[in-house]
Amino acid sequence: MRLKDNEAIARQSKELATIVTQMPVELKPDDCRVSQYDRNKVTELFRELEFASLLPKLPQMETETGVAASLEVKPPEGDYKIVSNTKDLDRLVKRLSAAKTFAFDTETTGLNPMTAGLVGLSFSPAAGEAYYVPVGHVGLDPIGQLPLEEIIAKIKPLLEDKKLAKLAHNGKYDMTVLAQYDLAVQNLSFDSMIAAYLLGEKSMGLKNLAFARLAVEMTPISELIGKGAKQIPMSQVEISRAADYASADADMTLRLAEIFEPELKQQGLWQLFAEVEMPLTPVLMSMERNGVALDSDLLKQMSKRLGEQLLKLEKDIYDNVGHQFNINSPQQLSNVLFEELGLPTARKTKGGYSTGASILEELRGVHPVIGFILDYRQLSKIKSTYIDAMPSLINPRTGRVHTSFNQTRTATGRLSSSEPNLQNIPVRGEMGKEVRQAFIAAEGSYLLSADYSQIDLRALAHLSQDKSLLDAFRHDEDIHSATAAQVFGVDPGKVTPEMRRTAKTVNFGVIYGMSDYGLEQATGLSREEAAAFINAYFEKYPGVKQYLESTKEKARKEGYVQTILGRKRAIPEINHSNRQLREAAERMAINMPVQGTSADIIKVAMINLDGEMAKRQLKSKMLLQVHDELIFEVPRAEQKEMGKLAAELMSAAIELSVPLKVDVKAGPNWGEMEP
DNA sequence: ACACGGCGC
DNA sequence: TATCCGCGCCGTGTA
């Protein structure tokens, strides 16, 4: 079920949306947060969405009109108070102190926590009890505000007190905002967004969760600040209205935590939550706040140079084709190549024939324009995505780019990075390298990179306990060469580069659930050769084959698969009657435990490293994580110690049946690093 | 808003 | 018989 389906349904009927939100989890009567619903409508909807098999699980009708009695959706209700004088503020501080645990939330002027201004703070020490402290509202308002300094001075000791447990929804955001006010939140012990993520909720927004899990329909923020061009900042919203809104946020966060905590425990996810995900949040916050420095001059110079090269390529392309057109439009390009020039076609898309790189690559020799187009594509991608877009993301205050690491985005447990995505900076090719050279270390420092060698395959070796794979890693063999030797049946010394390349493709292919068709596409092999290779592979690695089977079996039986730390991914379509959907589900089931175990490992490493760096009072800073790699900014004097520490703690993060090997490099920028 | 294409691991 | 190998984010064109 995709989110957009839910949203479309939600527009028509909130009640149906609620039911569908619960899908495809087994429905219990309690899950229907509606006063009534029309069973015919639901039936129709489920058939349309191919959920007919779940119809018997719908709560039974209790009346002849087909109306089931259940919970009712309500607006947020509670005792919400505004704190705008010293006496009330002092009282609030005492109340929160006594509670030992409280939820909090911030209202700000924007979405970017690095630049947003604080508008107000809300607190909830108990369900149905919340307080709003306005600090940054502007304009005339019948309700007053205390001075920012007084509020910070009194709230700071609470938020910085390690003995008081804080709850928040997307707490990294609030912590980052408050950090700009020199307030370092300690002991964020429960983030309801992360809890929802681990529990496999479809939508992680507070409003959606409150609706689906608490039967509370919260006010959308657009009701306060508007939307589109007519938006106003929260600072211009009346205090009384902001207070209700913000109080509900803190209140619902607390209530969600109360139901999520037992669920996490019951599902065996508590340790992952409390000892990995929650401790990771402040580490990510500091990485984001650290940011990374850019060589703006180099970017400018590259932009100019690439612009000139692109103009030349454009001319070459137009000359070859005979007229001008928009090369960036796949549709127009398809027309030119396949209609006008009559080149052989491959895959079809909606707008015409596919013009992807792998297809153009096949046509390289057929027409001289193809080479120019491929070059154009490559340069244009690098220029627009990685060069021209970057300067606008430099924070004027820090002069650095501060990516955002999202902890609740991926299906496997990996992090993702956005605004900008620093996890997909080019690395291959001349130009790719040059882009990386624009990511530089501060004066007197180096960038240091520590990356896991073959972590996914090591995770596979551990999970599958395949004897040959374990052996290969225990003897620190070149795994792709070892695979090639095994599968081609030659001596390790006799493996050709070609053989190794094929073996490498297959090693990765296994992790992705590759078919003979997939292998054929990815290599030059014929279908038969590909199938034979895969067969030979599984004969040499029977443990891997067995593991893949048992993983799929687990998904079929339990409905989910897991990583080494118990992280779960639901695989709802594993038993689907549509073969394509079912096989796609199988590939997800195979891939998630491997990719997710790697993610578990590096997360633990990050937490341990952050702790040890603080303990040793190192000046080095963790800047980036790129799935199997950590990048630090390291004063020259700490380079040796930091390299050793990173390698040690990354290797020791989680003990597997095979060693975890870590390679360390350093240099003045991300593009020029040496061991 | 969506599809395509393309960058990373 | 035909067949998209997993996970992301983002710029561009098209609607």
XYZ file of C-alpha atoms (C1' of nucleotides) in Angstrom:
699
model
C 0.000 0.000 0.000
C 1.468 3.290 -1.011
C 0.943 6.431 0.956
C -0.569 8.276 -1.920
C -3.367 5.745 -2.102
C -4.170 6.520 1.496
C -4.089 10.196 0.860
C -6.428 9.942 -2.082
C -8.781 7.885 0.008
C -8.439 10.247 2.915
C -9.797 13.037 0.797
C -12.904 11.030 0.121
C -13.394 9.497 3.469
C -11.417 9.758 6.658
C -13.006 6.631 8.011
C -11.886 4.489 5.129
C -8.478 6.015 5.337
C -8.207 4.905 8.920
C -9.017 1.361 8.070
C -6.711 1.350 5.101
C -3.931 2.887 7.157
C -3.980 -0.235 9.223
C -3.527 -2.428 6.178
C -2.132 -4.855 5.535
C -1.706 -5.546 9.211
C -4.368 -7.836 10.507
C -7.403 -5.865 11.472
C -8.823 -6.061 14.923
C -12.032 -4.285 15.874
C -10.050 -1.866 17.994
C -8.107 -0.732 14.972
C -11.170 0.843 13.447
C -11.149 4.292 14.874
C -14.479 5.161 13.390
C -17.927 5.471 14.680
C -19.308 3.741 11.666
C -18.427 2.649 8.211
C -20.049 1.252 5.163
C -18.972 -2.279 4.651
C -19.892 -2.194 0.985
C -17.595 0.726 0.412
C -14.777 -0.994 2.215
C -15.343 -4.187 0.293
C -15.292 -2.336 -2.979
C -12.178 -0.475 -1.998
C -10.335 -3.574 -0.900
C -11.134 -5.358 -4.125
C -9.866 -2.421 -6.084
C -6.664 -2.436 -4.102
C -6.290 -6.190 -4.374
C -6.846 -6.729 -0.685
C -9.849 -8.951 -1.230
C -8.118 -11.723 0.674
C -8.246 -9.586 3.789
C -11.955 -8.975 3.673
C -12.800 -11.791 6.079
C -10.619 -10.042 8.643
C -12.740 -6.938 8.654
C -14.580 -6.471 11.923
C -17.916 -8.122 11.851
C -20.942 -5.974 11.310
C -23.019 -5.577 14.374
C -26.192 -4.132 12.934
C -28.248 -4.941 9.934
C -27.422 -1.611 8.320
C -23.816 -2.693 8.075
C -22.631 -0.300 10.709
C -20.082 -1.316 13.261
C -19.742 0.446 16.544
C -16.246 1.409 17.500
C -14.173 4.317 18.707
C -14.871 7.810 17.574
C -12.349 10.274 16.189
C -12.034 13.342 18.400
C -10.096 16.593 18.338
C -7.249 16.897 20.850
C -8.610 17.409 24.327
C -6.747 18.405 27.425
C -5.909 21.004 29.996
C -3.675 23.306 27.973
C -2.195 26.416 29.600
C -0.201 29.388 28.360
C 2.848 30.453 30.350
C 3.466 34.156 29.991
C 4.505 35.391 33.412
C 7.299 34.565 35.807
C 5.086 32.940 38.386
C 3.620 30.486 35.892
C 7.024 29.759 34.420
C 8.439 28.939 37.830
C 5.461 26.724 38.514
C 5.995 24.936 35.170
C 9.640 24.324 35.960
C 8.676 22.727 39.266
C 6.002 20.624 37.642
C 8.333 19.289 34.949
C 11.086 18.679 37.465
C 8.775 16.663 39.636
C 7.428 14.674 36.705
C 10.912 13.321 35.849
C 9.653 12.637 32.328
C 8.018 15.040 29.930
C 7.371 15.565 26.262
C 8.407 18.792 24.612
C 8.120 20.417 21.248
C 9.261 23.640 19.625
C 7.467 26.011 17.296
C 9.780 27.799 14.914
C 9.838 30.192 11.998
C 10.908 27.658 9.401
C 11.613 24.091 8.431
C 15.394 24.186 8.500
C 16.474 23.794 12.134
C 19.870 25.332 11.396
C 18.289 28.638 10.461
C 14.857 28.612 12.093
C 14.059 30.977 14.941
C 12.350 29.839 18.126
C 8.718 30.950 18.426
C 7.501 28.893 21.341
C 8.003 25.794 23.463
C 5.427 23.305 24.604
C 5.680 20.764 27.389
C 3.569 17.860 28.531
C 4.323 16.035 31.787
C 1.190 13.884 31.583
C -1.439 12.922 29.065
C -3.995 15.694 28.734
C -1.783 18.239 30.501
C 0.330 20.652 28.470
C 1.875 24.117 28.622
C 2.864 26.572 25.942
C 5.628 29.084 26.493
C 5.553 31.766 23.797
C 8.908 33.391 23.143
C 9.077 34.659 19.595
C 5.618 35.867 18.644
C 5.571 39.269 16.981
C 2.970 41.978 16.716
C 0.353 43.044 19.180
C -1.087 40.183 21.154
C -3.385 40.347 24.165
C -1.265 37.625 25.721
C 2.221 38.671 26.717
C 5.568 36.906 26.513
C 8.443 36.690 28.931
C 11.868 37.769 27.689
C 13.738 35.068 25.777
C 16.658 35.272 28.202
C 14.497 34.545 31.228
C 12.812 31.622 29.524
C 16.068 30.083 28.338
C 17.654 30.584 31.725
C 14.871 28.719 33.479
C 14.182 26.036 30.899
C 17.821 25.239 30.133
C 18.552 23.449 33.418
C 15.553 21.216 32.826
C 16.372 20.286 29.266
C 20.039 19.829 30.090
C 19.352 17.713 33.158
C 20.360 14.129 32.409
C 18.071 12.848 35.141
C 14.979 14.185 33.423
C 13.858 12.034 30.510
C 12.624 13.924 27.462
C 10.185 12.732 24.881
C 9.759 14.333 21.506
C 8.539 13.714 18.008
C 11.449 14.150 15.616
C 13.534 15.361 18.526
C 16.593 15.944 16.367
C 14.818 18.923 14.883
C 14.011 20.483 18.253
C 17.436 19.720 19.663
C 19.067 21.386 16.686
C 16.928 24.507 17.016
C 17.665 24.735 20.721
C 21.366 24.148 20.161
C 21.387 27.420 18.220
C 20.303 29.014 21.498
C 23.183 27.358 23.310
C 20.882 24.843 24.899
C 22.121 21.259 24.722
C 19.212 18.908 25.334
C 20.297 15.839 27.302
C 18.598 12.499 27.689
C 16.210 12.506 24.804
C 14.951 9.096 25.806
C 11.980 8.598 23.533
C 11.318 9.827 20.027
C 7.842 8.842 18.893
C 8.798 9.262 15.256
C 11.603 6.741 15.588
C 9.370 4.401 17.565
C 6.773 4.556 14.806
C 9.494 3.861 12.255
C 10.735 0.748 14.039
C 7.167 -0.436 14.471
C 6.658 -0.212 10.729
C 4.048 2.529 10.736
C 3.273 3.652 7.221
C 3.349 7.341 7.929
C 5.599 8.878 10.539
C 3.970 12.296 10.887
C 2.618 13.194 14.311
C -0.780 14.165 12.926
C -1.148 10.897 11.019
C -0.020 8.816 13.976
C -2.392 10.564 16.338
C -5.211 9.854 13.932
C -4.315 6.235 13.292
C -3.263 5.271 16.795
C -5.022 7.664 19.167
C -8.200 8.387 17.238
C -7.381 12.066 17.521
C -7.757 14.364 14.567
C -5.257 17.151 15.076
C -5.340 20.567 13.475
C -3.184 20.724 10.342
C -0.509 23.393 10.582
C -1.849 24.973 7.409
C -4.876 26.077 9.398
C -2.570 28.341 11.395
C 0.003 29.483 8.894
C -1.825 28.930 5.582
C -0.182 27.320 2.617
C 1.482 28.134 -0.655
C 2.265 31.739 -1.378
C 0.014 32.983 1.416
C 1.969 31.278 4.187
C 2.911 33.286 7.245
C 5.533 32.304 9.786
C 4.411 30.823 13.091
C 5.724 33.958 14.798
C 2.793 35.872 13.311
C 0.179 33.466 14.615
C -1.828 34.592 17.641
C -0.407 33.151 20.839
C -3.688 31.598 21.925
C -4.033 29.653 18.687
C -0.395 28.607 18.588
C -0.748 27.493 22.196
C -3.537 25.034 21.452
C -1.682 23.691 18.472
C 1.681 23.345 20.194
C 0.220 21.934 23.388
C -1.521 19.223 21.403
C 1.792 18.342 19.759
C 3.496 17.739 23.095
C 0.439 16.003 24.522
C 0.053 13.603 21.592
C 3.777 12.889 21.570
C 3.517 11.749 25.162
C 0.414 9.694 24.503
C 1.989 8.009 21.503
C 5.050 7.178 23.575
C 2.821 5.537 26.142
C 1.414 3.141 23.579
C 4.576 2.676 21.538
C 6.848 1.713 24.440
C 5.029 -1.503 25.333
C 4.702 -2.356 21.663
C 8.417 -1.984 21.109
C 9.099 -4.214 24.105
C 6.619 -6.801 23.022
C 8.074 -6.930 19.532
C 11.633 -7.328 20.791
C 12.592 -3.931 19.432
C 13.249 -2.136 22.692
C 16.960 -2.732 22.824
C 17.409 -1.554 19.248
C 15.341 1.505 20.068
C 16.867 2.421 23.416
C 20.463 1.409 22.835
C 20.944 2.175 19.162
C 18.413 4.503 17.586
C 17.931 6.885 20.496
C 21.643 7.264 21.285
C 22.268 7.793 17.577
C 20.039 10.856 17.350
C 22.368 13.278 19.155
C 25.298 11.920 17.143
C 23.465 12.720 13.929
C 22.575 16.128 15.252
C 26.163 17.003 15.902
C 27.238 15.703 12.497
C 24.643 17.894 10.843
C 25.674 20.861 12.932
C 29.331 20.304 12.147
C 28.674 20.525 8.422
C 31.349 20.237 5.791
C 33.382 22.973 4.145
C 33.256 23.597 0.400
C 35.778 25.088 -1.964
C 33.439 27.600 -3.603
C 36.091 28.870 -5.980
C 36.699 25.394 -7.334
C 32.959 24.878 -7.807
C 32.660 28.170 -9.667
C 35.568 27.338 -11.889
C 34.182 23.872 -12.630
C 30.765 25.294 -13.416
C 32.281 27.651 -15.959
C 34.403 24.965 -17.548
C 31.554 22.451 -17.712
C 29.255 25.106 -19.173
C 31.707 25.617 -22.018
C 32.108 21.893 -22.614
C 28.345 21.444 -22.654
C 27.945 24.180 -25.261
C 30.439 22.374 -27.459
C 28.686 19.048 -27.003
C 25.335 20.667 -27.767
C 26.724 21.940 -31.047
C 28.162 18.509 -31.902
C 24.810 16.888 -31.196
C 22.782 19.386 -33.207
C 25.247 19.123 -36.113
C 24.919 15.355 -36.129
C 21.153 15.394 -35.924
C 20.578 18.305 -38.255
C 18.525 20.501 -35.928
C 18.204 21.790 -32.387
C 16.127 20.128 -29.689
C 16.082 19.795 -25.909
C 18.648 17.117 -25.106
C 17.455 17.103 -21.509
C 14.026 15.900 -22.561
C 13.997 12.095 -22.786
C 10.878 12.350 -24.907
C 12.409 14.633 -27.504
C 15.624 12.650 -27.452
C 13.702 9.429 -28.025
C 11.986 10.979 -31.052
C 15.251 12.147 -32.505
C 17.115 8.879 -31.999
C 14.466 6.313 -32.727
C 12.028 8.065 -35.075
C 14.236 10.450 -37.032
C 17.491 8.522 -37.045
C 15.767 5.154 -36.931
C 18.198 3.630 -34.446
C 17.308 0.196 -33.065
C 14.989 0.449 -30.076
C 14.963 -1.435 -26.828
C 12.718 -0.908 -23.818
C 9.629 1.274 -24.120
C 8.573 3.950 -21.692
C 5.437 6.044 -21.463
C 6.742 8.883 -23.558
C 8.542 6.798 -26.159
C 11.560 4.522 -26.134
C 13.958 4.433 -23.221
C 17.072 6.540 -23.624
C 18.839 5.379 -20.476
C 22.615 5.146 -20.371
C 22.725 1.346 -20.603
C 20.667 1.453 -23.804
C 22.654 4.294 -25.343
C 25.826 2.431 -24.427
C 24.694 -0.433 -26.669
C 24.241 2.018 -29.532
C 27.640 3.618 -29.176
C 29.035 2.253 -32.431
C 25.821 2.644 -34.383
C 25.718 6.418 -34.698
C 28.317 9.081 -33.887
C 25.831 11.237 -31.956
C 25.432 8.646 -29.208
C 28.851 9.287 -27.721
C 28.195 13.014 -27.588
C 24.844 12.453 -25.898
C 26.366 10.194 -23.264
C 29.071 12.761 -22.562
C 26.475 15.525 -22.455
C 24.320 13.591 -19.997
C 27.230 12.920 -17.686
C 28.523 16.471 -17.609
C 25.087 18.002 -17.362
C 24.178 15.777 -14.422
C 27.321 16.731 -12.566
C 26.944 20.415 -13.299
C 23.297 20.770 -12.332
C 23.102 18.382 -9.404
C 26.472 18.592 -7.769
C 27.948 21.911 -8.716
C 25.330 24.551 -9.412
C 22.914 23.373 -6.738
C 25.520 23.285 -3.973
C 26.291 26.973 -3.251
C 22.660 27.737 -2.374
C 22.908 25.180 0.398
C 25.894 26.775 2.072
C 24.830 28.190 5.414
C 25.850 31.865 5.388
C 26.496 31.828 9.124
C 28.823 28.821 9.151
C 30.004 28.896 5.557
C 29.471 25.139 5.387
C 26.847 22.749 4.043
C 24.754 21.016 6.664
C 23.053 17.944 5.284
C 20.142 16.422 7.057
C 20.451 12.775 8.081
C 17.090 11.125 8.151
C 16.730 8.305 10.636
C 13.237 7.163 9.662
C 13.220 7.090 5.886
C 14.498 3.750 4.627
C 12.908 0.328 4.593
C 16.135 -1.383 5.625
C 17.414 0.701 8.526
C 19.926 2.713 6.575
C 20.166 6.447 7.038
C 19.378 8.782 4.203
C 20.797 12.220 3.550
C 19.113 15.210 1.973
C 19.415 18.932 1.359
C 21.902 18.171 0.029
C 22.221 14.444 -0.316
C 25.872 13.930 0.566
C 25.583 10.160 0.232
C 25.594 10.234 -3.557
C 28.448 12.568 -4.373
C 30.196 11.217 -7.490
C 33.304 9.142 -6.971
C 33.942 7.575 -10.370
C 35.303 9.354 -13.380
C 37.530 12.378 -13.785
C 34.738 14.841 -13.091
C 33.386 12.860 -10.152
C 36.759 13.022 -8.463
C 36.960 16.729 -9.060
C 33.574 17.278 -7.423
C 34.837 15.445 -4.365
C 37.860 17.705 -4.279
C 35.511 20.585 -3.571
C 34.684 19.042 -0.178
C 37.564 20.251 1.915
C 38.915 20.126 5.424
C 39.230 23.199 7.597
C 42.606 24.922 7.785
C 45.048 22.743 9.690
C 42.850 19.672 9.407
C 42.468 16.685 7.107
C 39.436 14.766 6.054
C 39.708 11.179 7.246
C 37.621 8.399 5.797
C 37.144 5.009 7.408
C 35.168 2.521 5.391
C 34.111 -1.051 5.939
C 35.493 -3.437 3.375
C 32.715 -5.566 1.835
C 30.438 -5.123 4.815
C 27.333 -6.403 3.055
C 29.020 -9.609 1.968
C 30.433 -10.083 5.441
C 26.954 -9.623 6.819
C 25.765 -12.240 4.328
C 28.526 -14.603 5.433
C 27.456 -14.144 9.039
C 23.741 -14.491 8.405
C 24.099 -17.498 6.113
C 26.981 -19.173 7.957
C 28.061 -20.452 4.560
C 31.290 -22.349 5.085
C 33.157 -21.178 1.976
C 32.135 -17.583 2.451
C 33.139 -17.624 6.131
C 36.459 -19.235 5.191
C 37.199 -16.691 2.507
C 36.687 -13.773 4.874
C 38.523 -15.450 7.734
C 41.519 -15.809 5.471
C 41.116 -12.244 4.279
C 40.861 -13.322 0.668
C 39.867 -11.063 -2.198
C 36.275 -12.196 -2.100
C 35.433 -11.573 -5.738
C 38.531 -13.423 -6.919
C 37.798 -16.236 -4.503
C 34.273 -16.486 -5.846
C 35.562 -16.471 -9.406
C 38.049 -19.240 -8.616
C 35.314 -21.315 -6.994
C 32.671 -20.859 -9.631
C 34.916 -21.054 -12.692
C 36.794 -23.905 -11.093
C 40.273 -22.465 -11.590
C 43.229 -21.801 -9.298
C 43.036 -18.498 -7.454
C 46.105 -17.370 -9.364
C 44.448 -18.068 -12.698
C 41.492 -15.750 -12.238
C 41.304 -13.212 -15.059
C 40.006 -9.675 -14.560
C 36.992 -10.623 -16.659
C 36.228 -13.580 -14.402
C 36.597 -11.443 -11.333
C 34.243 -8.815 -12.727
C 31.559 -11.401 -13.386
C 32.000 -12.882 -9.930
C 31.721 -9.424 -8.405
C 28.461 -8.766 -10.218
C 27.105 -12.056 -8.963
C 28.245 -11.454 -5.407
C 26.296 -8.240 -5.354
C 23.503 -9.826 -7.323
C 22.980 -12.426 -4.629
C 22.407 -9.705 -2.090
C 19.820 -8.146 -4.366
C 18.050 -11.383 -5.231
C 19.257 -11.402 -8.785
C 17.802 -13.622 -11.508
C 19.487 -15.029 -14.606
C 17.763 -12.261 -16.508
C 19.261 -9.660 -14.201
C 22.707 -11.166 -14.536
C 22.372 -11.230 -18.294
C 21.574 -7.524 -18.305
C 24.367 -6.642 -15.927
C 27.060 -8.642 -17.722
C 27.763 -9.705 -21.269
C 26.683 -13.248 -20.568
C 23.892 -14.981 -22.435
C 20.835 -16.111 -20.547
C 22.052 -19.682 -20.492
C 25.514 -18.722 -19.312
C 24.007 -16.527 -16.627
C 21.736 -19.304 -15.404
C 24.648 -21.742 -15.421
C 26.784 -19.308 -13.480
C 24.133 -18.837 -10.828
C 23.722 -22.584 -10.550
C 27.443 -23.054 -10.143
C 27.484 -20.284 -7.551
C 24.859 -21.935 -5.397
C 26.627 -25.275 -5.653
C 29.782 -23.728 -4.283
C 27.897 -21.703 -1.688
C 25.116 -24.015 -0.521
C 24.833 -22.137 2.761
C 23.933 -18.983 0.877
C 21.260 -20.808 -1.100
C 19.891 -22.275 2.096
C 19.884 -18.861 3.735
C 17.995 -17.261 0.861
C 15.380 -20.004 1.038
C 14.943 -19.796 4.781
C 14.693 -16.014 4.657
C 11.908 -16.188 2.103
C 10.268 -18.885 4.187
C 10.408 -16.709 7.275
C 8.808 -13.866 5.354
C 6.042 -16.166 4.157
C 5.392 -17.552 7.630
C 5.905 -14.483 9.812
C 5.223 -11.706 7.348
C 8.510 -9.982 8.097
C 12.283 -10.387 8.005
C 14.921 -9.155 10.469
C 18.477 -7.911 10.895
C 21.079 -8.996 13.410
C 19.675 -6.525 15.957
C 16.072 -7.551 15.384
C 15.107 -4.647 13.153
C 12.058 -5.706 11.168
C 10.713 -5.112 7.725
C 7.237 -6.273 6.889
C 6.956 -8.046 3.543
C 3.218 -7.887 2.932
C 3.258 -9.112 -0.639
C 5.361 -12.211 -0.086
C 2.363 -14.476 -0.678
C 0.767 -12.374 -3.381
C -0.860 -14.207 -6.279
C 0.705 -11.846 -8.792
C 4.058 -13.397 -9.549
C 5.836 -10.155 -10.335
C 4.751 -8.583 -7.070
C 5.571 -11.735 -5.153
C 9.049 -11.990 -6.625
C 9.707 -8.338 -5.945
C 8.710 -9.036 -2.345
C 11.119 -11.954 -2.223
C 13.972 -9.756 -3.357
C 13.158 -7.238 -0.648
C 13.054 -10.050 1.888
C 16.486 -11.249 0.816
C 18.088 -7.848 0.687
C 16.812 -6.251 3.884
C 18.532 -8.442 6.482
C 21.863 -7.965 4.719
C 21.653 -4.252 4.067
C 19.987 -3.685 7.432
C 22.595 -5.634 9.364
C 25.292 -3.459 7.818
C 23.262 -0.433 8.861
C 22.972 -1.771 12.421
C 26.719 -2.256 12.583
C 27.736 1.196 11.425
C 25.157 2.839 13.686
C 26.639 1.130 16.726
C 30.098 2.153 15.552
C 29.016 5.777 15.275
C 27.618 5.827 18.796
C 30.724 4.224 20.249
C 33.033 6.519 18.321
C 31.147 9.612 19.363
C 31.374 8.538 22.989
C 35.061 7.728 22.848
C 35.929 10.926 21.002
C 34.182 12.915 23.710
C 35.856 10.912 26.452
C 39.280 11.526 24.949
C 38.341 15.145 24.332
C 39.439 14.882 20.741
C 38.918 17.889 18.518
C 38.136 15.650 15.571
C 34.581 15.818 14.289
C 32.398 13.204 12.684
C 30.943 14.781 9.550
C 29.350 12.228 7.266
C 28.114 8.677 6.993
C 27.839 7.065 3.581
C 26.371 3.656 4.461
C 29.655 1.816 4.932
C 31.920 4.791 5.458
C 32.458 7.476 8.079
C 34.144 10.769 7.314
C 35.821 12.880 9.942
C 37.454 16.275 10.012
C 40.658 15.729 11.891
C 43.291 18.172 13.126
C 46.637 17.090 11.720
C 47.899 16.326 15.204
C 45.063 13.859 15.784
C 45.189 12.129 12.435
C 47.046 9.053 13.617
C 45.035 8.551 16.781
C 41.723 9.141 15.052
C 42.502 6.732 12.240
C 43.418 4.044 14.716
C 40.372 4.707 16.860
C 37.952 4.652 13.933
C 39.360 1.384 12.631
C 39.249 -0.210 16.083
C 35.762 0.821 17.078
C 34.255 0.191 13.663
C 35.742 -3.302 13.565
C 34.494 -4.051 17.047
C 31.016 -2.522 16.749
C 29.190 -5.844 16.567
C 30.975 -9.154 16.602
C 30.226 -11.259 13.547
C 31.422 -14.733 12.597
C 33.893 -13.006 10.293
C 36.235 -10.123 10.978
C 35.102 -6.624 10.015
C 37.859 -5.002 8.022
C 38.171 -1.233 7.929
C 40.251 0.829 5.510
C 41.391 4.285 6.557
C 42.448 7.113 4.275
C 43.094 10.801 4.793
C 43.813 13.901 2.790
C 43.165 17.613 2.358
C 39.861 16.967 0.602
C 37.379 14.200 -0.167
C 38.829 13.599 -3.607
C 42.479 13.223 -2.679
C 42.894 10.730 0.118
C 45.618 8.250 0.793
C 46.033 5.371 3.209
C 2.522 15.500 -9.273
C 4.783 12.234 -11.908
C 8.154 9.881 -14.904
C 12.679 9.545 -16.280
C 17.367 9.337 -15.788
C 21.418 9.097 -12.951
C 24.503 9.600 -8.845
C 25.891 6.842 -4.440
C 26.308 2.285 -1.463
C 6.616 -16.468 -21.900
C 8.687 -12.371 -20.604
C 11.285 -10.681 -17.165
C 13.439 -3.830 -13.337
C 18.909 -7.038 -8.962
C 18.243 -4.037 -3.289
C 18.134 0.977 -0.843
C 17.999 6.059 -1.387
C 17.709 11.681 -3.343
C 17.413 15.036 -6.829
C 17.200 17.844 -11.352
C 14.618 18.113 -15.395
C 10.712 17.960 -18.416
C 5.934 17.378 -18.915
C 1.364 17.629 -17.490
